[in-house]
Amino acid sequence: MGWKERELQPDKSPRHFYGSEIRRLRKLHDNMSLGRLAKILNFSLGHLSRIEGGDSKPPEGLSEKLDTAFNTDGSFQRYYALAKREPFPDKYSTYLKLANTAIGHASYTLTVPGLLQSEAFASAVLNAGEPLATPEELEDWLTTRMARQTRLHQDPPPCRYWFIVDEWALRRPVGGAAVMVEQLSLLLAACQLRHVTVQVLPFSAGVHSEMGGTSLILLTLPDQEVIAYEEGSRSGHLIEDAHAVAQRRDLYDLLRAQSLSPHDTEAVIRSALEGFANALRGTARPLADE
């Protein structure tokens, strides 16, 4: 049975209409494949597929290329005027869908990344971050977060992971000493996985580009395209523009250079773990932010 293109929803939004027009005109032009159109436009096939499906906003400059390719006398430029003003809905859902197909995942987080959180740690973070949520909502979010970790432990691993974690995440007690002992032990276990690299960005690194508290995530998709996702405590921003993504990759390379080696990272995690373990035994108090 041959591959079947998914059904489009042109009446859902200006962005979806824009994408459906790409497919309609492709079909009118000798049933042109999306791959062929991507070559004509000199554009990423994966990105073009997401635009046609309504999952991504069209970037600046694409409409002019489409009008030239299809000889549509400015139609796509007029559609773009509407599509670019449309707020991008369900950004996190789109990010999760892309993350579940990525072959490379690189992130910097101020706290322990969700993919490496213990259930108790994740529960404490969610309860603190969403104090007005209902118990049912918190339970749903926790279940979703823990379910995402399944892909990390698949055999063979479908993705290469690189995590840069701020030292702040190791020192600030979340949920109490017992929760931190479990969490830091889990983090050490992740360091032993062959497809996972963990680095700590130490306090001694001083100022850096992500001090505003934003998490930076870079996803490498199966077609080798890289997209970025920036997330704050209350919002997320998906970035697909090639120039903007390249800037984030440069920033991530700087963070990687400022971070400890994997070997030294394990030593710092063990030190923090020992501090919380001692606190749990009542013999010492762990270091926290000064």
Coordinates of C-alpha atoms in Angstrom, one line a residue:
M1 CA 0.0 0.0 0.0
G2 CA 1.5 3.4 -1.1
W3 CA 2.1 6.4 1.1
K4 CA -0.9 8.7 1.5
E5 CA -0.7 12.4 2.1
R6 CA -2.6 13.5 5.1
E7 CA -5.8 15.5 4.7
L8 CA -5.5 19.2 5.0
Q9 CA -7.9 21.7 6.8
P10 CA -7.9 24.9 4.7
D11 CA -10.7 26.5 6.6
K12 CA -9.0 26.1 10.0
S13 CA -6.9 29.2 9.8
P14 CA -5.1 31.5 7.3
R15 CA -1.9 29.5 7.9
H16 CA -3.8 26.2 7.0
F17 CA -5.3 27.9 3.9
Y18 CA -1.8 29.0 2.8
G19 CA -0.5 25.4 3.1
S20 CA -3.5 23.9 1.3
E21 CA -2.9 26.3 -1.6
I22 CA 0.6 25.0 -2.0
R23 CA -0.8 21.5 -2.3
R24 CA -3.6 22.5 -4.7
L25 CA -1.2 24.2 -7.0
R26 CA 1.3 21.3 -6.8
K27 CA -1.4 18.9 -8.0
L28 CA -2.4 21.2 -10.8
H29 CA 1.3 21.4 -12.0
D30 CA 1.5 17.8 -13.2
N31 CA 1.0 16.4 -9.7
M32 CA 4.4 17.8 -8.6
S33 CA 5.8 16.1 -5.6
L34 CA 6.7 18.2 -2.5
G35 CA 10.3 17.1 -2.9
R36 CA 10.4 18.5 -6.4
L37 CA 8.9 21.8 -5.3
A38 CA 11.4 22.0 -2.4
K39 CA 14.3 21.7 -4.9
I40 CA 12.7 24.4 -7.2
L41 CA 12.3 26.7 -4.2
N42 CA 15.8 25.8 -2.7
F43 CA 13.9 25.2 0.5
S44 CA 14.0 22.6 3.2
L45 CA 11.7 19.7 2.4
G46 CA 10.9 19.1 6.1
H47 CA 10.1 22.7 6.7
L48 CA 8.0 23.0 3.5
S49 CA 6.0 19.9 4.6
R50 CA 5.2 21.5 7.9
I51 CA 4.1 24.7 6.2
E52 CA 1.9 22.7 3.7
G53 CA 0.3 20.9 6.6
G54 CA -0.4 24.1 8.6
D55 CA 2.0 23.1 11.4
S56 CA 4.4 26.0 10.7
K57 CA 4.1 29.6 9.7
P58 CA 5.6 30.5 6.3
P59 CA 8.8 32.5 6.7
E60 CA 9.5 35.8 4.9
G61 CA 10.6 35.4 1.3
L62 CA 8.9 32.1 0.7
S63 CA 5.7 33.6 -0.8
E64 CA 7.6 35.4 -3.5
K65 CA 9.3 32.1 -4.5
L66 CA 6.0 30.3 -4.6
D67 CA 4.4 33.0 -6.7
T68 CA 7.3 32.7 -9.2
A69 CA 7.2 28.9 -9.2
F70 CA 3.4 28.7 -9.7
N71 CA 3.0 32.0 -11.7
T72 CA 0.3 33.1 -9.3
D73 CA 0.8 36.9 -9.7
G74 CA 1.3 37.7 -6.0
S75 CA -1.4 35.4 -4.5
F76 CA 0.9 33.9 -1.9
Q77 CA 2.2 37.3 -0.9
R78 CA -1.4 38.3 -0.2
Y79 CA -2.1 35.1 1.7
Y80 CA 1.1 35.7 3.7
A81 CA -0.2 39.1 4.9
L82 CA -2.9 37.3 6.8
A83 CA -0.9 34.2 7.8
K84 CA 1.9 36.2 9.4
R85 CA -0.4 38.0 11.8
E86 CA -2.0 34.8 13.0
P87 CA -0.8 33.8 16.5
F88 CA 0.8 30.4 16.4
P89 CA -1.5 28.1 18.4
D90 CA -0.4 25.0 20.3
K91 CA 3.3 25.8 20.1
Y92 CA 4.1 23.4 22.8
S93 CA 2.1 20.6 21.1
T94 CA 4.0 21.3 17.8
Y95 CA 7.3 21.2 19.7
L96 CA 6.5 17.9 21.3
K97 CA 5.5 16.4 18.0
L98 CA 8.8 17.5 16.5
A99 CA 10.8 16.3 19.6
N100 CA 9.3 12.9 19.2
T101 CA 10.8 12.5 15.7
A102 CA 14.1 14.3 16.4
I103 CA 17.4 12.4 15.9
G104 CA 19.4 15.0 17.9
H105 CA 18.4 16.9 21.1
A106 CA 20.6 19.5 22.7
S107 CA 19.3 21.7 25.6
Y108 CA 20.3 24.2 28.3
T109 CA 18.1 24.4 31.3
L110 CA 18.3 26.3 34.6
T111 CA 16.7 23.3 36.3
V112 CA 16.9 19.6 35.8
P113 CA 15.5 19.0 32.2
G114 CA 12.1 17.3 32.1
L115 CA 13.5 14.3 30.3
L116 CA 15.8 13.6 33.3
Q117 CA 13.4 14.4 36.2
S118 CA 12.4 11.9 38.8
E119 CA 8.6 11.6 39.4
A120 CA 8.9 13.2 42.8
F121 CA 11.1 16.1 41.5
A122 CA 8.7 16.7 38.6
S123 CA 5.7 16.7 40.9
A124 CA 7.4 19.3 43.2
V125 CA 8.3 21.5 40.2
L126 CA 4.8 21.3 38.8
N127 CA 3.1 22.0 42.1
A128 CA 5.3 25.1 42.7
G129 CA 5.0 26.4 39.1
E130 CA 1.2 26.0 38.9
P131 CA -0.1 26.7 42.4
L132 CA -3.7 27.4 41.1
A133 CA -4.0 24.1 39.1
T134 CA -6.4 21.4 40.2
P135 CA -5.1 18.0 41.4
E136 CA -6.4 16.5 38.2
E137 CA -4.5 18.9 36.0
L138 CA -1.3 18.4 37.9
E139 CA -1.7 14.6 37.6
D140 CA -2.3 14.9 33.8
W141 CA 0.8 17.1 33.4
L142 CA 2.9 14.8 35.5
T143 CA 1.8 11.7 33.6
T144 CA 2.6 13.4 30.3
R145 CA 6.0 14.5 31.5
M146 CA 7.0 11.1 32.7
A147 CA 5.7 9.4 29.5
R148 CA 8.0 11.6 27.4
Q149 CA 11.0 9.9 29.0
T150 CA 10.2 6.5 27.3
R151 CA 12.0 7.6 24.1
L152 CA 15.2 8.4 26.0
H153 CA 15.4 4.8 27.1
Q154 CA 14.5 3.0 23.8
D155 CA 16.8 0.4 22.5
P156 CA 18.3 1.2 20.0
P157 CA 18.2 4.9 21.0
P158 CA 16.4 6.9 18.3
C159 CA 18.1 10.2 19.3
R160 CA 21.4 11.6 20.5
Y161 CA 20.9 13.8 23.6
W162 CA 23.1 16.5 25.0
F163 CA 22.1 18.3 28.2
I164 CA 23.7 21.4 29.7
V165 CA 22.4 21.9 33.3
D166 CA 23.0 24.9 35.4
E167 CA 24.8 24.2 38.7
W168 CA 21.8 26.0 40.3
A169 CA 19.8 22.9 39.5
L170 CA 22.1 20.7 41.7
R171 CA 22.2 23.0 44.7
R172 CA 18.7 24.3 45.2
P173 CA 16.6 21.9 47.2
V174 CA 13.4 20.9 45.4
G175 CA 11.0 18.8 47.3
G176 CA 13.4 18.2 50.2
A177 CA 16.7 16.3 50.7
A178 CA 15.2 12.8 49.9
V179 CA 13.8 14.0 46.6
M180 CA 17.2 15.6 45.7
V181 CA 19.1 12.4 46.6
E182 CA 16.8 10.4 44.2
Q183 CA 17.0 13.1 41.5
L184 CA 20.8 13.5 41.5
S185 CA 21.2 9.7 41.6
L186 CA 19.0 9.6 38.5
L187 CA 21.1 12.3 36.8
L188 CA 24.3 10.3 37.5
A189 CA 22.7 7.3 35.9
A190 CA 21.8 9.3 32.8
C191 CA 25.5 10.3 32.5
Q192 CA 26.3 6.6 32.0
L193 CA 24.0 6.2 28.9
R194 CA 26.1 6.1 25.7
H195 CA 23.7 8.3 23.7
V196 CA 23.5 10.9 26.5
T197 CA 26.0 13.6 27.4
V198 CA 25.4 15.8 30.5
Q199 CA 27.5 18.9 31.3
V200 CA 27.1 21.3 34.2
L201 CA 27.4 25.0 33.7
P202 CA 29.1 26.0 36.9
F203 CA 28.7 29.1 39.0
S204 CA 32.3 29.9 38.3
A205 CA 31.5 30.4 34.6
G206 CA 30.0 33.8 35.5
V207 CA 27.7 35.6 33.2
H208 CA 26.3 33.9 30.1
S209 CA 23.7 34.3 27.4
E210 CA 20.9 32.5 29.0
M211 CA 21.0 34.1 32.5
G212 CA 17.5 35.5 31.9
G213 CA 16.1 32.1 32.9
T214 CA 15.1 30.9 29.4
S215 CA 15.6 27.2 28.4
L216 CA 17.2 26.7 25.0
I217 CA 16.5 23.5 23.0
L218 CA 17.9 22.6 19.6
L219 CA 16.3 19.7 17.7
T220 CA 17.9 18.0 14.7
L221 CA 15.1 16.5 12.6
P222 CA 15.4 13.4 10.4
D223 CA 16.1 15.5 7.3
Q224 CA 19.0 17.1 9.2
E225 CA 17.2 20.5 9.6
V226 CA 17.7 22.1 13.0
I227 CA 15.0 24.0 14.8
A228 CA 15.2 25.9 18.1
Y229 CA 12.7 26.1 21.0
E230 CA 13.0 28.7 23.7
E231 CA 10.9 28.3 26.8
G232 CA 10.2 30.5 29.8
S233 CA 8.1 29.7 32.9
R234 CA 4.9 30.8 31.1
S235 CA 5.6 30.7 27.4
G236 CA 7.4 28.9 24.6
H237 CA 8.7 30.1 21.2
L238 CA 9.4 27.8 18.3
I239 CA 12.1 29.1 15.9
E240 CA 12.5 27.7 12.4
D241 CA 14.1 30.6 10.5
A242 CA 17.6 29.4 9.4
H243 CA 19.4 32.6 10.4
A244 CA 17.8 32.7 13.9
V245 CA 18.4 29.0 14.5
A246 CA 22.1 29.5 13.5
Q247 CA 22.4 32.3 16.1
R248 CA 21.0 29.9 18.8
R249 CA 23.4 27.2 17.7
D250 CA 26.3 29.6 18.2
L251 CA 25.0 30.6 21.7
Y252 CA 24.7 26.9 22.6
D253 CA 28.3 26.3 21.5
L254 CA 29.4 29.1 23.8
L255 CA 27.5 27.5 26.7
R256 CA 29.1 24.2 25.9
A257 CA 32.5 25.8 26.0
Q258 CA 31.8 27.4 29.4
S259 CA 30.5 24.1 30.9
L260 CA 32.4 21.4 32.8
S261 CA 33.6 18.3 31.0
P262 CA 31.4 15.2 31.4
H263 CA 34.0 13.8 33.9
D264 CA 34.1 16.9 36.0
T265 CA 30.3 17.2 35.7
E266 CA 29.9 13.8 37.4
A267 CA 32.2 14.9 40.2
V268 CA 30.1 18.0 40.9
I269 CA 26.8 16.0 40.8
R270 CA 28.3 13.5 43.3
S271 CA 29.4 16.3 45.6
A272 CA 25.9 17.8 45.6
L273 CA 24.4 14.4 46.1
E274 CA 26.7 13.8 49.1
G275 CA 25.6 17.1 50.6
F276 CA 21.9 16.2 50.4
A277 CA 22.6 12.7 51.6
N278 CA 24.4 14.1 54.7
A279 CA 21.5 16.5 55.3
L280 CA 19.1 13.5 55.1
R281 CA 21.2 11.8 57.8
G282 CA 21.2 14.9 59.8
T283 CA 25.0 15.3 59.7
A284 CA 25.3 18.3 57.4
R285 CA 23.3 20.9 55.5
P286 CA 23.6 21.0 51.7
L287 CA 24.9 24.0 49.9
A288 CA 22.2 26.3 48.4
D289 CA 22.2 29.5 46.5
E290 CA 23.9 32.3 48.4

